[in-house]
Coordinates of C-alpha atoms in Angstrom, one line a residue:
Chain I
M1068 CA -37.6 6.9 -13.6
A1069 CA -37.4 5.3 -10.3
T1070 CA -37.7 6.9 -6.9
A1071 CA -35.7 10.0 -6.0
L1072 CA -32.1 9.2 -5.1
T1073 CA -30.2 10.9 -2.3
S1074 CA -26.5 11.1 -2.2
R1075 CA -26.5 8.8 0.7
D1076 CA -28.0 5.9 -1.1
E1077 CA -25.3 3.4 -2.0
P1078 CA -25.2 1.0 -4.8
K1079 CA -26.4 -2.6 -4.1
T1080 CA -23.5 -5.0 -3.7
A1081 CA -24.5 -7.0 -6.8
E1082 CA -24.5 -3.9 -9.0
Y1083 CA -20.8 -3.3 -9.3
A1084 CA -18.2 -5.8 -10.3
G1085 CA -16.4 -5.9 -6.9
D1086 CA -12.8 -5.6 -5.8
E1087 CA -11.0 -7.7 -8.3
V1088 CA -11.7 -5.7 -11.5
S1089 CA -9.2 -3.1 -12.6
A1090 CA -10.7 0.3 -13.1
L1091 CA -9.4 2.6 -15.8
V1092 CA -8.4 6.1 -14.9
L1093 CA -8.8 8.7 -17.6
D1094 CA -7.5 12.3 -17.1
P1095 CA -8.2 14.3 -20.3
G1096 CA -6.6 17.7 -20.7
F1097 CA -6.2 20.2 -23.5
S1098 CA -2.6 19.2 -24.1
S1099 CA -2.7 15.5 -23.5
V1100 CA -5.0 12.6 -22.4
R1101 CA -3.6 10.5 -19.5
A1102 CA -4.9 7.0 -19.2
G1103 CA -4.0 3.9 -17.2
F1104 CA -5.1 1.3 -14.8
A1105 CA -6.0 2.2 -11.2
G1106 CA -3.4 1.3 -8.7
E1107 CA -0.4 2.1 -11.0
D1108 CA 2.0 4.9 -10.1
T1109 CA 1.9 6.8 -13.4
P1110 CA -0.4 6.7 -16.5
K1111 CA 0.8 4.1 -19.0
S1112 CA -0.7 5.9 -21.9
I1113 CA -0.2 9.6 -22.7
V1114 CA -1.6 10.7 -25.9
P1115 CA -1.7 14.3 -27.3
S1116 CA -5.2 15.8 -27.3
F1117 CA -4.4 17.2 -30.7
Y1118 CA -5.3 14.9 -33.6
A1119 CA -4.7 14.9 -37.3
S1120 CA -7.7 15.2 -39.6
T1121 CA -7.6 14.4 -43.4
S1122 CA -10.1 13.5 -45.9
S1123 CA -9.6 9.9 -45.1
G1124 CA -10.2 10.2 -41.3
R1125 CA -8.7 11.1 -38.0
Y1126 CA -5.3 10.1 -36.8
F1127 CA -4.3 9.9 -33.1
G1128 CA -1.1 9.7 -31.2
D1129 CA 2.4 11.2 -31.0
H1130 CA 4.5 10.6 -34.2
V1131 CA 1.3 9.6 -36.1
I1132 CA 0.1 13.2 -36.1
D1133 CA 3.6 14.6 -36.7
V1134 CA 3.6 13.2 -40.2
P1135 CA 3.2 15.9 -42.8
R1136 CA 0.3 14.4 -44.7
E1137 CA -1.4 16.0 -47.7
D1138 CA -3.8 18.7 -46.7
V1139 CA -3.7 17.6 -43.1
E1140 CA -5.3 19.7 -40.4
I1141 CA -4.5 19.5 -36.7
K1142 CA -7.5 19.8 -34.4
N1143 CA -8.4 19.5 -30.7
P1144 CA -11.8 18.5 -29.3
I1145 CA -11.3 20.7 -26.3
N1146 CA -11.8 24.4 -26.5
R1147 CA -9.7 27.2 -25.0
D1148 CA -11.6 27.0 -21.7
G1149 CA -10.6 23.4 -21.3
I1150 CA -14.1 22.3 -22.0
V1151 CA -15.0 19.6 -24.6
E1152 CA -16.5 21.1 -27.7
D1153 CA -16.4 18.3 -30.2
W1154 CA -17.8 15.2 -28.5
D1155 CA -17.5 13.0 -31.5
A1156 CA -13.8 13.6 -31.7
A1157 CA -13.3 13.6 -27.9
E1158 CA -14.9 10.2 -27.6
A1159 CA -12.7 8.7 -30.4
L1160 CA -9.6 10.3 -28.9
W1161 CA -10.2 9.1 -25.4
K1162 CA -11.1 5.7 -26.7
H1163 CA -7.8 5.6 -28.6
S1164 CA -5.9 6.6 -25.4
F1165 CA -6.9 3.4 -23.6
A1166 CA -7.8 1.0 -26.3
H1167 CA -4.5 1.0 -28.1
K1168 CA -2.1 0.6 -25.2
L1169 CA -4.3 -0.7 -22.3
T1170 CA -7.4 -2.6 -22.9
G1171 CA -6.8 -3.7 -26.4
V1172 CA -8.9 -2.9 -29.4
R1173 CA -12.1 -5.0 -29.7
P1174 CA -12.1 -6.8 -33.1
N1175 CA -14.4 -5.2 -35.5
K1176 CA -16.2 -8.1 -37.0
A1177 CA -17.4 -6.0 -39.9
L1178 CA -13.8 -5.5 -41.0
T1179 CA -12.3 -8.9 -40.1
E1180 CA -15.0 -11.3 -41.1
W1181 CA -17.0 -10.0 -44.0
L1182 CA -16.0 -6.7 -45.4
N1183 CA -13.9 -8.1 -48.2
D1184 CA -16.2 -11.0 -48.9
P1185 CA -19.6 -9.8 -50.0
K1186 CA -21.0 -13.3 -50.0
S1187 CA -20.6 -13.7 -46.2
V1188 CA -22.4 -10.4 -45.3
P1189 CA -24.9 -11.3 -42.6
D1190 CA -28.3 -9.7 -42.4
L1191 CA -28.4 -6.1 -41.5
Q1192 CA -29.6 -6.7 -37.9
K1193 CA -26.7 -8.8 -37.1
A1194 CA -24.3 -6.4 -38.8
M1195 CA -25.7 -3.6 -36.5
A1196 CA -25.3 -5.8 -33.5
D1197 CA -21.7 -6.5 -34.4
A1198 CA -21.0 -2.8 -34.9
E1199 CA -22.4 -2.0 -31.5
D1200 CA -20.4 -4.8 -29.9
T1201 CA -17.2 -3.2 -31.2
E1202 CA -18.1 0.0 -29.4
R1203 CA -18.5 -1.7 -26.1
C1204 CA -14.9 -1.4 -25.3
L1205 CA -15.0 -0.9 -21.6
E1206 CA -17.4 -3.7 -20.7
E1207 CA -14.9 -5.1 -18.1
H1208 CA -13.5 -1.9 -16.6
P1209 CA -15.2 0.7 -14.4
L1210 CA -14.1 4.2 -15.5
F1211 CA -12.8 6.9 -13.3
M1212 CA -12.6 10.3 -15.1
T1213 CA -11.3 13.6 -14.0
E1214 CA -12.8 17.0 -14.8
P1215 CA -12.1 20.7 -14.0
A1216 CA -14.1 22.4 -11.3
W1217 CA -15.8 24.6 -13.9
N1218 CA -17.1 21.7 -16.0
T1219 CA -20.8 22.2 -16.9
A1220 CA -23.5 19.8 -15.7
K1221 CA -24.3 19.0 -19.3
N1222 CA -20.8 18.0 -20.0
R1223 CA -20.6 15.8 -16.9
E1224 CA -23.7 13.9 -18.0
K1225 CA -22.3 13.5 -21.4
C1226 CA -19.2 11.9 -20.0
A1227 CA -21.4 9.5 -18.1
E1228 CA -23.3 8.7 -21.2
I1229 CA -20.2 7.9 -23.2
A1230 CA -18.8 5.7 -20.5
L1231 CA -21.9 3.8 -19.5
E1232 CA -23.8 3.7 -22.7
S1233 CA -21.4 3.8 -25.6
W1234 CA -18.5 2.1 -24.0
A1235 CA -20.7 -0.1 -21.7
A1236 CA -18.5 0.4 -18.7
P1237 CA -20.0 -1.4 -15.6
A1238 CA -19.4 1.7 -13.4
F1239 CA -18.4 5.3 -13.6
Y1240 CA -17.1 8.2 -11.4
L1241 CA -16.0 11.7 -12.0
G1242 CA -13.4 13.3 -9.7
R1243 CA -12.5 17.0 -9.6
T1244 CA -8.9 17.8 -10.5
G1245 CA -8.6 20.5 -7.7
V1246 CA -9.7 18.2 -4.9
M1247 CA -7.4 15.5 -6.2
G1248 CA -4.4 17.9 -6.2
A1249 CA -5.2 18.9 -2.6
F1250 CA -5.5 15.3 -1.4
A1251 CA -2.4 14.1 -3.2
A1252 CA -0.5 16.8 -1.2
G1253 CA -2.0 15.3 2.0
R1254 CA -4.4 18.3 2.5
P1255 CA -8.1 18.1 3.0
T1256 CA -8.0 21.9 3.2
A1257 CA -5.9 23.8 0.6
L1258 CA -5.8 26.5 -2.0
V1259 CA -4.9 24.7 -5.2
L1260 CA -3.1 26.6 -8.0
D1261 CA -3.2 24.5 -11.1
F1262 CA -1.1 25.4 -14.0
G1263 CA -2.6 23.8 -17.1
A1264 CA -2.4 24.4 -20.8
T1265 CA -5.5 26.5 -21.2
Q1266 CA -5.9 27.9 -17.7
V1267 CA -4.2 28.8 -14.5
S1268 CA -6.9 28.2 -11.9
V1269 CA -7.2 28.8 -8.2
T1270 CA -9.5 26.3 -6.4
P1271 CA -10.2 26.7 -2.6
V1272 CA -10.8 23.3 -1.1
H1273 CA -12.1 23.1 2.5
D1274 CA -12.6 19.8 4.3
G1275 CA -12.3 18.0 0.9
M1276 CA -15.0 20.1 -0.7
I1277 CA -14.6 22.7 -3.4
L1278 CA -15.8 26.2 -2.4
K1279 CA -17.3 26.9 -5.8
K1280 CA -17.7 30.6 -5.5
G1281 CA -14.0 30.9 -4.9
V1282 CA -12.9 29.1 -8.1
M1283 CA -11.0 31.6 -10.3
R1284 CA -9.3 31.1 -13.5
S1285 CA -7.5 32.9 -16.3
N1286 CA -6.1 31.9 -19.6
I1287 CA -2.5 32.6 -18.7
G1288 CA -1.6 28.9 -18.9
G1289 CA 0.9 27.1 -21.1
N1290 CA -0.9 28.2 -24.3
Y1291 CA -0.7 31.9 -23.3
M1292 CA 3.0 31.5 -22.5
S1293 CA 3.6 30.0 -26.0
S1294 CA 1.8 32.9 -27.5
Q1295 CA 4.1 35.2 -25.5
V1296 CA 7.1 33.4 -26.9
R1297 CA 5.8 34.0 -30.4
N1298 CA 5.4 37.7 -29.7
L1299 CA 8.9 37.8 -28.3
L1300 CA 10.5 36.0 -31.2
A1301 CA 8.6 38.2 -33.7
A1302 CA 9.9 41.3 -31.9
N1303 CA 13.5 40.1 -31.8
E1304 CA 16.2 42.7 -32.8
P1305 CA 17.7 43.1 -35.3
D1306 CA 15.7 40.5 -37.2
R1307 CA 12.6 38.7 -36.2
I1308 CA 13.1 35.0 -35.5
T1309 CA 11.0 32.7 -37.6
I1310 CA 10.4 29.2 -36.3
T1311 CA 11.0 26.6 -39.0
P1312 CA 9.7 23.4 -37.5
H1313 CA 11.7 20.2 -37.8
Y1314 CA 9.6 18.7 -40.6
L1315 CA 10.6 21.6 -42.9
V1316 CA 14.3 21.1 -42.4
Q1317 CA 16.2 18.7 -44.6
S1318 CA 19.7 19.4 -43.1
K1319 CA 21.4 22.2 -41.4
Q1320 CA 24.9 23.6 -40.8
P1321 CA 26.0 25.0 -37.5
V1322 CA 26.1 28.8 -37.4
D1323 CA 27.4 31.2 -34.7
A1324 CA 25.0 32.8 -32.3
G1325 CA 22.9 35.4 -33.9
Q1326 CA 23.9 34.6 -37.4
P1327 CA 21.4 33.7 -40.1
A1328 CA 20.5 30.0 -40.3
N1329 CA 22.2 27.9 -42.9
F1330 CA 19.9 25.0 -43.7
V1331 CA 18.4 23.1 -46.6
P1332 CA 14.6 23.2 -46.6
R1333 CA 12.8 19.9 -47.1
K1334 CA 11.4 19.6 -50.6
F1335 CA 8.0 18.1 -51.1
P1336 CA 6.9 16.5 -54.4
E1337 CA 5.3 19.0 -56.8
A1338 CA 1.8 17.5 -56.6
F1339 CA 1.9 17.4 -52.8
T1340 CA -0.9 19.5 -51.2
A1341 CA 0.8 21.1 -48.3
P1342 CA -0.5 20.6 -44.8
Q1343 CA -2.9 23.2 -43.5
P1344 CA -1.6 26.1 -41.3
S1345 CA -2.8 24.4 -38.2
F1346 CA -0.3 21.6 -38.8
R1347 CA 2.6 24.0 -39.0
R1348 CA 1.4 25.8 -35.9
Y1349 CA 1.3 22.6 -34.0
Q1350 CA 4.8 21.7 -35.0
E1351 CA 5.9 25.2 -34.1
E1352 CA 4.3 24.7 -30.7
K1353 CA 6.6 21.7 -30.1
V1354 CA 9.6 23.9 -30.7
I1355 CA 8.2 26.5 -28.4
L1356 CA 7.6 23.9 -25.7
E1357 CA 11.3 23.1 -25.8
F1358 CA 12.1 26.8 -25.8
K1359 CA 10.0 27.3 -22.7
E1360 CA 11.7 24.4 -20.9
T1361 CA 15.1 25.9 -21.6
V1362 CA 14.5 29.6 -21.2
L1363 CA 11.7 30.3 -18.7
Q1364 CA 12.7 31.3 -15.2
A1365 CA 10.8 33.1 -12.5
W1366 CA 12.3 36.2 -10.9
T1367 CA 12.8 35.4 -7.2
N1368 CA 14.8 38.3 -5.9
P1369 CA 12.9 39.4 -2.8
N1370 CA 14.2 43.0 -2.6
T1371 CA 14.1 44.1 -6.2
P1372 CA 11.0 43.9 -8.4
F1373 CA 11.7 42.6 -11.9
R1374 CA 10.2 45.5 -13.9
G1375 CA 12.7 48.3 -14.0
Q1376 CA 15.6 47.6 -11.7
G1377 CA 15.4 43.8 -11.8
E1378 CA 15.5 43.7 -15.5
V1379 CA 18.7 45.8 -15.5
M1380 CA 20.1 43.6 -12.8
A1381 CA 19.3 40.4 -14.7
R1382 CA 21.0 41.8 -17.8
E1383 CA 24.1 42.8 -15.9
Q1384 CA 24.4 39.4 -14.2
Q1385 CA 24.2 37.8 -17.6
Y1386 CA 21.9 35.0 -16.9
A1387 CA 21.8 33.4 -20.3
H1388 CA 20.3 30.3 -21.8
P1389 CA 21.4 29.6 -25.3
F1390 CA 18.7 28.1 -27.5
E1391 CA 19.0 26.5 -30.9
F1392 CA 16.1 26.4 -33.3
P1393 CA 15.5 23.4 -35.6
D1394 CA 17.0 25.3 -38.6
G1395 CA 20.3 25.9 -36.6
Y1396 CA 19.7 29.6 -35.8
N1397 CA 20.7 30.1 -32.2
Q1398 CA 21.1 32.9 -29.7
P1399 CA 21.2 33.3 -25.9
F1400 CA 18.1 34.5 -24.1
S1401 CA 18.5 36.2 -20.7
T1402 CA 16.1 38.7 -19.3
E1403 CA 13.5 37.5 -21.8
G1404 CA 13.0 34.3 -19.8
F1405 CA 12.2 36.2 -16.7
R1406 CA 10.0 38.7 -18.4
L1407 CA 7.9 36.0 -20.0
V1408 CA 7.1 34.5 -16.6
E1409 CA 6.7 37.9 -15.1
S1410 CA 3.8 38.6 -17.4
M1411 CA 1.8 36.1 -15.4
F1412 CA 2.2 38.3 -12.4
D1413 CA 2.4 41.8 -13.9
G1414 CA 0.4 42.6 -17.1
Q1415 CA 2.9 45.4 -17.9
C1416 CA 5.5 42.8 -18.7
Y1417 CA 3.4 41.5 -21.5
Y1418 CA 5.1 41.2 -24.9
P1419 CA 2.8 42.9 -27.3
P1420 CA 2.0 41.1 -30.6
P1421 CA 3.6 42.3 -33.8
P1422 CA 1.3 44.3 -36.1
G1423 CA -1.1 42.2 -38.1
S1424 CA -0.8 39.2 -35.8
E1425 CA -3.8 37.6 -34.2
E1426 CA -2.0 36.6 -31.1
G1427 CA -3.2 39.8 -29.4
A1428 CA -6.8 38.9 -29.9
L1429 CA -6.3 35.3 -28.7
Y1430 CA -4.1 36.1 -25.8
P1431 CA -4.3 39.7 -24.7
A1432 CA -2.3 41.1 -21.8
P1433 CA -3.8 39.8 -18.5
E1434 CA -6.0 42.2 -16.6
P1435 CA -4.8 42.8 -13.0
Q1436 CA -7.5 40.3 -11.7
G1437 CA -6.3 37.8 -14.3
T1438 CA -2.7 37.6 -13.0
I1439 CA -1.6 35.0 -10.5
P1440 CA -1.8 37.4 -7.5
G1441 CA -5.1 38.8 -8.9
L1442 CA -6.6 35.3 -9.1
V1443 CA -5.6 34.4 -5.5
K1444 CA -7.0 37.7 -4.2
A1445 CA -10.3 37.3 -6.0
S1446 CA -10.6 33.7 -4.8
L1447 CA -9.9 34.5 -1.2
S1448 CA -12.4 37.4 -1.3
Q1449 CA -15.1 34.9 -2.0
V1450 CA -14.4 32.6 0.9
D1451 CA -15.2 33.0 4.6
V1452 CA -12.6 35.2 6.4
D1453 CA -11.9 32.6 9.0
I1454 CA -10.9 30.1 6.4
R1455 CA -8.5 32.3 4.6
P1456 CA -5.4 31.8 6.9
F1457 CA -5.8 28.0 6.5
L1458 CA -6.0 28.3 2.8
L1459 CA -2.9 30.5 2.6
G1460 CA -1.1 28.1 4.9
N1461 CA -1.7 25.3 2.5
V1462 CA -1.2 26.6 -1.1
V1463 CA -0.7 23.6 -3.3
I1464 CA 1.0 24.1 -6.7
T1465 CA 0.4 21.6 -9.4
G1466 CA 0.1 21.1 -13.2
S1467 CA 2.9 20.8 -15.8
G1468 CA 3.0 24.6 -16.3
S1469 CA 4.2 24.9 -12.7
L1470 CA 7.5 23.3 -13.5
I1471 CA 9.0 26.7 -14.5
R1472 CA 12.2 27.2 -12.5
G1473 CA 11.7 29.3 -9.4
L1474 CA 7.9 29.5 -9.8
P1475 CA 6.9 28.2 -6.3
E1476 CA 9.4 30.5 -4.6
R1477 CA 8.1 33.4 -6.6
I1478 CA 4.5 32.7 -5.6
Q1479 CA 5.6 32.4 -2.0
L1480 CA 7.2 35.8 -2.2
E1481 CA 4.3 37.4 -3.9
L1482 CA 1.6 36.0 -1.5
S1483 CA 3.7 36.8 1.6
K1484 CA 3.9 40.4 0.3
M1485 CA 0.1 40.5 -0.3
Y1486 CA -0.8 39.0 3.1
P1487 CA 2.0 40.2 5.5
S1488 CA 0.1 39.2 8.6
T1489 CA -0.6 35.7 7.6
R1490 CA 1.8 32.8 7.3
V1491 CA 1.9 31.7 3.7
R1492 CA 3.1 28.2 2.9
I1493 CA 3.6 26.8 -0.5
Q1494 CA 3.6 23.1 -1.3
A1495 CA 4.9 22.0 -4.6
S1496 CA 5.9 18.4 -5.0
G1497 CA 9.5 18.0 -5.7
M1498 CA 8.7 15.1 -8.0
A1499 CA 7.9 16.4 -11.5
V1500 CA 5.7 13.3 -12.2
E1501 CA 3.5 14.2 -9.3
R1502 CA 3.0 17.7 -10.5
K1503 CA 2.4 16.6 -14.1
F1504 CA 0.1 13.8 -13.4
G1505 CA -1.3 14.8 -10.0
S1506 CA -4.9 14.3 -10.9
W1507 CA -4.4 11.1 -12.6
I1508 CA -2.3 9.7 -9.7
G1509 CA -5.0 10.8 -7.2
G1510 CA -7.7 9.1 -9.3
S1511 CA -5.5 6.0 -9.6
I1512 CA -5.2 5.7 -5.8
V1513 CA -8.8 6.2 -4.8
A1514 CA -10.2 4.1 -7.6
S1515 CA -7.9 1.2 -6.6
L1516 CA -9.1 1.1 -3.0
G1517 CA -11.4 -1.9 -2.4
T1518 CA -13.8 0.3 -0.5
F1519 CA -14.2 2.7 -3.4
H1520 CA -16.9 0.5 -4.9
Q1521 CA -19.4 2.4 -2.7
M1522 CA -18.7 5.5 -4.7
W1523 CA -19.1 4.2 -8.2
I1524 CA -22.2 4.9 -10.2
S1525 CA -23.2 1.5 -11.5
K1526 CA -24.6 1.1 -15.0
K1527 CA -27.8 -0.2 -13.4
E1528 CA -28.2 2.9 -11.2
Y1529 CA -27.6 5.0 -14.2
E1530 CA -30.3 3.2 -16.1
E1531 CA -32.7 3.6 -13.2
H1532 CA -32.1 7.2 -12.2
G1533 CA -30.8 8.7 -15.4
A1534 CA -27.9 11.0 -16.0
S1535 CA -28.9 13.3 -13.1
I1536 CA -27.3 10.8 -10.7
V1537 CA -23.9 12.2 -11.8
E1538 CA -24.6 15.5 -10.1
K1539 CA -25.8 13.7 -6.9
R1540 CA -23.0 11.2 -6.5
C1541 CA -20.0 13.1 -7.9
K1542 CA -20.0 16.3 -5.9
Chain W
M567 CA -22.4 -1.9 12.3
P568 CA -19.6 0.1 10.8
V569 CA -20.3 3.7 10.1
R570 CA -20.6 4.2 6.3
A571 CA -18.6 6.8 4.5
N572 CA -20.8 9.7 3.6
N573 CA -20.5 11.8 0.6
F574 CA -19.6 15.2 2.0
A575 CA -16.2 15.2 0.5
Q576 CA -15.2 14.3 -3.0
P577 CA -13.7 11.9 -4.0
V578 CA -14.0 10.1 -0.7
S579 CA -12.3 6.7 -0.4
G580 CA -15.3 4.8 0.9
L581 CA -13.4 3.6 3.9
S582 CA -15.5 2.7 7.0
V583 CA -14.9 3.6 10.6
N584 CA -14.4 0.8 13.1
P585 CA -16.9 1.2 16.0
E586 CA -14.1 1.2 18.5
C587 CA -13.0 4.6 17.1
V588 CA -16.3 6.1 18.3
S589 CA -16.5 4.2 21.6
T590 CA -12.9 5.2 22.6
F591 CA -13.7 8.8 21.7
N592 CA -16.8 8.7 23.9
E593 CA -14.7 7.5 26.8
L594 CA -12.3 10.4 26.2
K595 CA -15.2 12.8 26.2
L596 CA -16.4 11.5 29.6
G597 CA -13.1 12.3 31.1
R598 CA -12.4 10.7 34.6
G599 CA -9.5 8.4 34.0
G600 CA -10.4 7.8 30.4
P601 CA -7.9 8.3 27.6
K602 CA -6.4 11.8 27.1
Y603 CA -5.5 11.2 23.5
I604 CA -6.3 8.8 20.8
I605 CA -4.3 8.1 17.6
Y606 CA -6.2 6.6 14.7
K607 CA -4.8 4.9 11.6
I608 CA -6.0 3.2 8.5
S609 CA -5.9 -0.5 8.7
D610 CA -3.3 -2.4 6.7
D611 CA -5.9 -3.8 4.4
Q612 CA -7.0 -0.2 3.8
K613 CA -10.6 -1.0 4.4
E614 CA -11.3 0.9 7.7
I615 CA -10.1 3.5 10.1
V616 CA -9.1 1.9 13.4
V617 CA -7.7 2.9 16.8
D618 CA -3.9 2.8 16.7
E619 CA -3.1 3.7 20.3
I620 CA -4.5 5.5 23.2
G621 CA -2.7 7.5 25.9
K622 CA -3.8 8.2 29.5
E623 CA -1.1 10.8 30.2
P624 CA -1.9 14.3 28.9
D625 CA 1.8 14.9 28.1
Y626 CA 1.6 16.8 24.8
D627 CA 5.3 16.4 23.9
A628 CA 5.1 12.6 24.3
F629 CA 1.9 12.6 22.2
R630 CA 3.5 14.7 19.5
E631 CA 6.7 12.5 19.5
K632 CA 4.5 9.5 18.9
L633 CA 2.6 11.1 16.0
I634 CA 5.7 12.2 14.2
S635 CA 7.5 8.9 14.6
K636 CA 4.8 6.6 13.2
K637 CA 6.1 4.6 10.2
E638 CA 4.7 2.6 7.4
K639 CA 6.2 -0.8 6.6
S640 CA 8.1 0.8 3.8
G641 CA 10.0 3.0 6.3
K642 CA 8.3 6.2 5.2
D643 CA 6.3 8.3 7.6
R644 CA 2.8 7.2 8.3
P645 CA 0.1 9.8 8.6
S646 CA -2.4 9.7 11.5
Y647 CA -5.6 11.2 12.7
A648 CA -5.7 12.0 16.4
I649 CA -7.9 13.3 19.1
Y650 CA -6.3 15.4 21.8
D651 CA -8.0 17.2 24.7
V652 CA -6.4 20.7 24.7
E653 CA -6.6 22.2 28.2
F654 CA -5.9 25.8 28.9
E655 CA -6.4 28.5 31.4
L656 CA -8.7 31.4 30.7
E657 CA -7.2 34.9 31.0
G658 CA -7.7 36.7 34.3
G659 CA -8.0 33.5 36.3
E660 CA -11.4 32.7 35.0
G661 CA -10.7 29.0 35.3
K662 CA -9.8 26.1 33.1
R663 CA -11.3 25.1 29.8
S664 CA -10.7 22.3 27.4
K665 CA -11.3 21.7 23.8
I666 CA -11.3 18.4 22.0
A667 CA -9.1 18.8 19.0
F668 CA -9.3 16.6 15.9
I669 CA -5.8 16.5 14.4
T670 CA -4.9 15.3 10.9
Y671 CA -1.1 14.8 10.6
I672 CA 0.1 14.1 7.1
N673 CA 3.8 14.9 6.8
Q674 CA 4.2 16.3 3.3
D675 CA 7.8 15.4 2.9
N676 CA 8.5 11.9 4.0
T677 CA 5.3 10.2 3.0
G678 CA 4.2 8.3 -0.1
V679 CA 1.6 9.9 -2.4
K680 CA -0.6 6.9 -1.8
S681 CA -0.8 7.4 2.0
R682 CA -1.3 11.1 1.6
M683 CA -4.1 10.6 -0.8
V684 CA -5.8 7.9 1.3
Y685 CA -5.5 9.7 4.6
A686 CA -6.6 13.1 3.2
S687 CA -9.6 11.7 1.3
S688 CA -10.8 9.6 4.3
R689 CA -10.5 12.3 7.0
E690 CA -14.1 13.6 6.7
T691 CA -15.4 10.0 7.2
L692 CA -13.8 9.8 10.7
K693 CA -14.4 13.4 11.6
N694 CA -18.1 13.2 10.9
S695 CA -18.6 10.1 13.0
L696 CA -17.1 11.7 16.1
N697 CA -19.6 14.0 17.8
G698 CA -18.2 16.8 20.0
I699 CA -15.1 17.9 18.2
A700 CA -14.4 21.5 19.1
M701 CA -11.6 22.3 16.8
N702 CA -9.9 21.0 13.7
W703 CA -6.1 21.0 13.2
Q704 CA -4.4 20.1 9.9
A705 CA -0.6 19.6 10.2
N706 CA 1.6 18.8 7.2
D707 CA 4.9 18.8 8.9
P708 CA 6.2 18.4 12.4
G709 CA 6.5 22.2 12.7
E710 CA 2.8 22.5 12.5
L711 CA 2.3 20.5 15.6
E712 CA 3.6 23.1 18.0
W713 CA 1.7 23.2 21.3
A714 CA 1.7 27.0 21.2
D715 CA -0.1 27.1 17.9
L716 CA -2.7 24.6 19.1
L717 CA -3.3 26.5 22.3
K718 CA -3.7 29.8 20.4
E719 CA -6.3 28.2 18.1
A720 CA -8.1 26.6 21.0
S721 CA -8.3 29.7 23.2
K722 CA -9.4 32.1 20.5
G723 CA -12.8 30.6 20.8
K724 CA -13.3 29.8 17.2
G725 CA -14.4 26.3 16.4
T726 CA -13.4 24.5 13.2
I727 CA -10.9 25.5 10.6

């Protein structure tokens, strides 16, 4: 180890590749991995974080993982907190996200040159060297990665290790999603509400720095909402609605609303080992996503709360969104769409799970402090009282989950009611891309600046100072 | 020697501050016929923060008008940083006071995401190189640049946001 490094030490000019290289920006989430070159407007490669696992290996990518293979299992390297659990799979998945569409796959000499010709097998040492070379897929690209504010120090170091050691990237940087969301909205000071798949999080950012004590999160994100949809469908009257995913439907006949589905199920050969339950669940999730996009709507009436009066009002006004399931079953949904969203604000609107289901254990009703108003309140209580008005005046809403109709308006109403003496201002980009890929876009912009080279952790610095440099440089 | 970006904020852009930014600011601090306000921008090559223009007249409305009408080449609004010397009377005739305000103006609506990101992530770099800022003001639309609001913030005796 060399001398102690302070955060003010900058890399020597010769240690990073300079302006002309194109950095790669990688924004890995629970639902998808976004990858692309810095300087571009949107990520060119978007790959589901779910992957298929069979006895013959792992499969990555949309369509590829949708194939009902024998005994296939669908997995995700990221856990329900949004933190990587299976590093082996995460490394392979992330690599896939850029190698296949962006940087190109490095030829595996073992496969191309000598695998099928035993006579040409080189000595073991050379074979090892070749194998290692195949792994060094980022030799020409500095890597900018994003991470949630609650990422652990150990995980941050692991990311650096993968980038700089396994992939041999010349330089590396980790940016926090909350800060990037604030900056992309033009705000060095902001309260960032990020609606992700696993979490809804509230991150206070002041003068470009995260106030760590004020970071609050709750698992009422997109996955929770999907679980609520399952509970809703299971409790449907008169009959529970079963989701038959597309892959199980051979053909269907149109039926009237509320009538039983008339479809021919897909037949698999007799010897076929059916996919594991996780495969079906993943396919059901895709239908649920469509359902959420169609039906969900936030209750934005300022004078009438939803629970009780509002629900009656919604029913009377006959807001209705028809939805057709893959097997042809269809019915309109009206107050349900409101109530589902309402359960993020008010735990009493929670749809309880049907008896015997494990949804209740996975996604219980949110406690008052785990609802959106609860999270904001808890977050603000942890920050200096003088800063609170500035945070409430700059509430930035981001994340794919925030694209629910009426959600920003609803949050405005809710927070104005909670803090009547403070001016609450909500900023939610009108462009869906900016809300979906906010962190990636932020990373893409800073990493493409010529001056950003001062921020990178170079491979040489990493070798000199060890993994702890990540904590010092990427605050 | 340009002032190097420091690592207070994250992720900072690494932009440097042109020395003229500091010297002009020091002239303003001295008063006596110096500038009354300074508008800063990020240079076209996006390498450093430079002085865009200075004003000798303490006319807030004219200053505000300038801030909100700055344009990028693309025709979109251009964000700015600015220094404005906020003068006000103390209650009960206790005399005049002034506070040097550091203003960050990034219109949220008519700007590109790139300029929002670059201006927001570079602000600390400029702010930290100017010694003697008494208050901070972040405005994200023209409505947040009202004189009455600035005055209220300046006179309540609290420093930074």
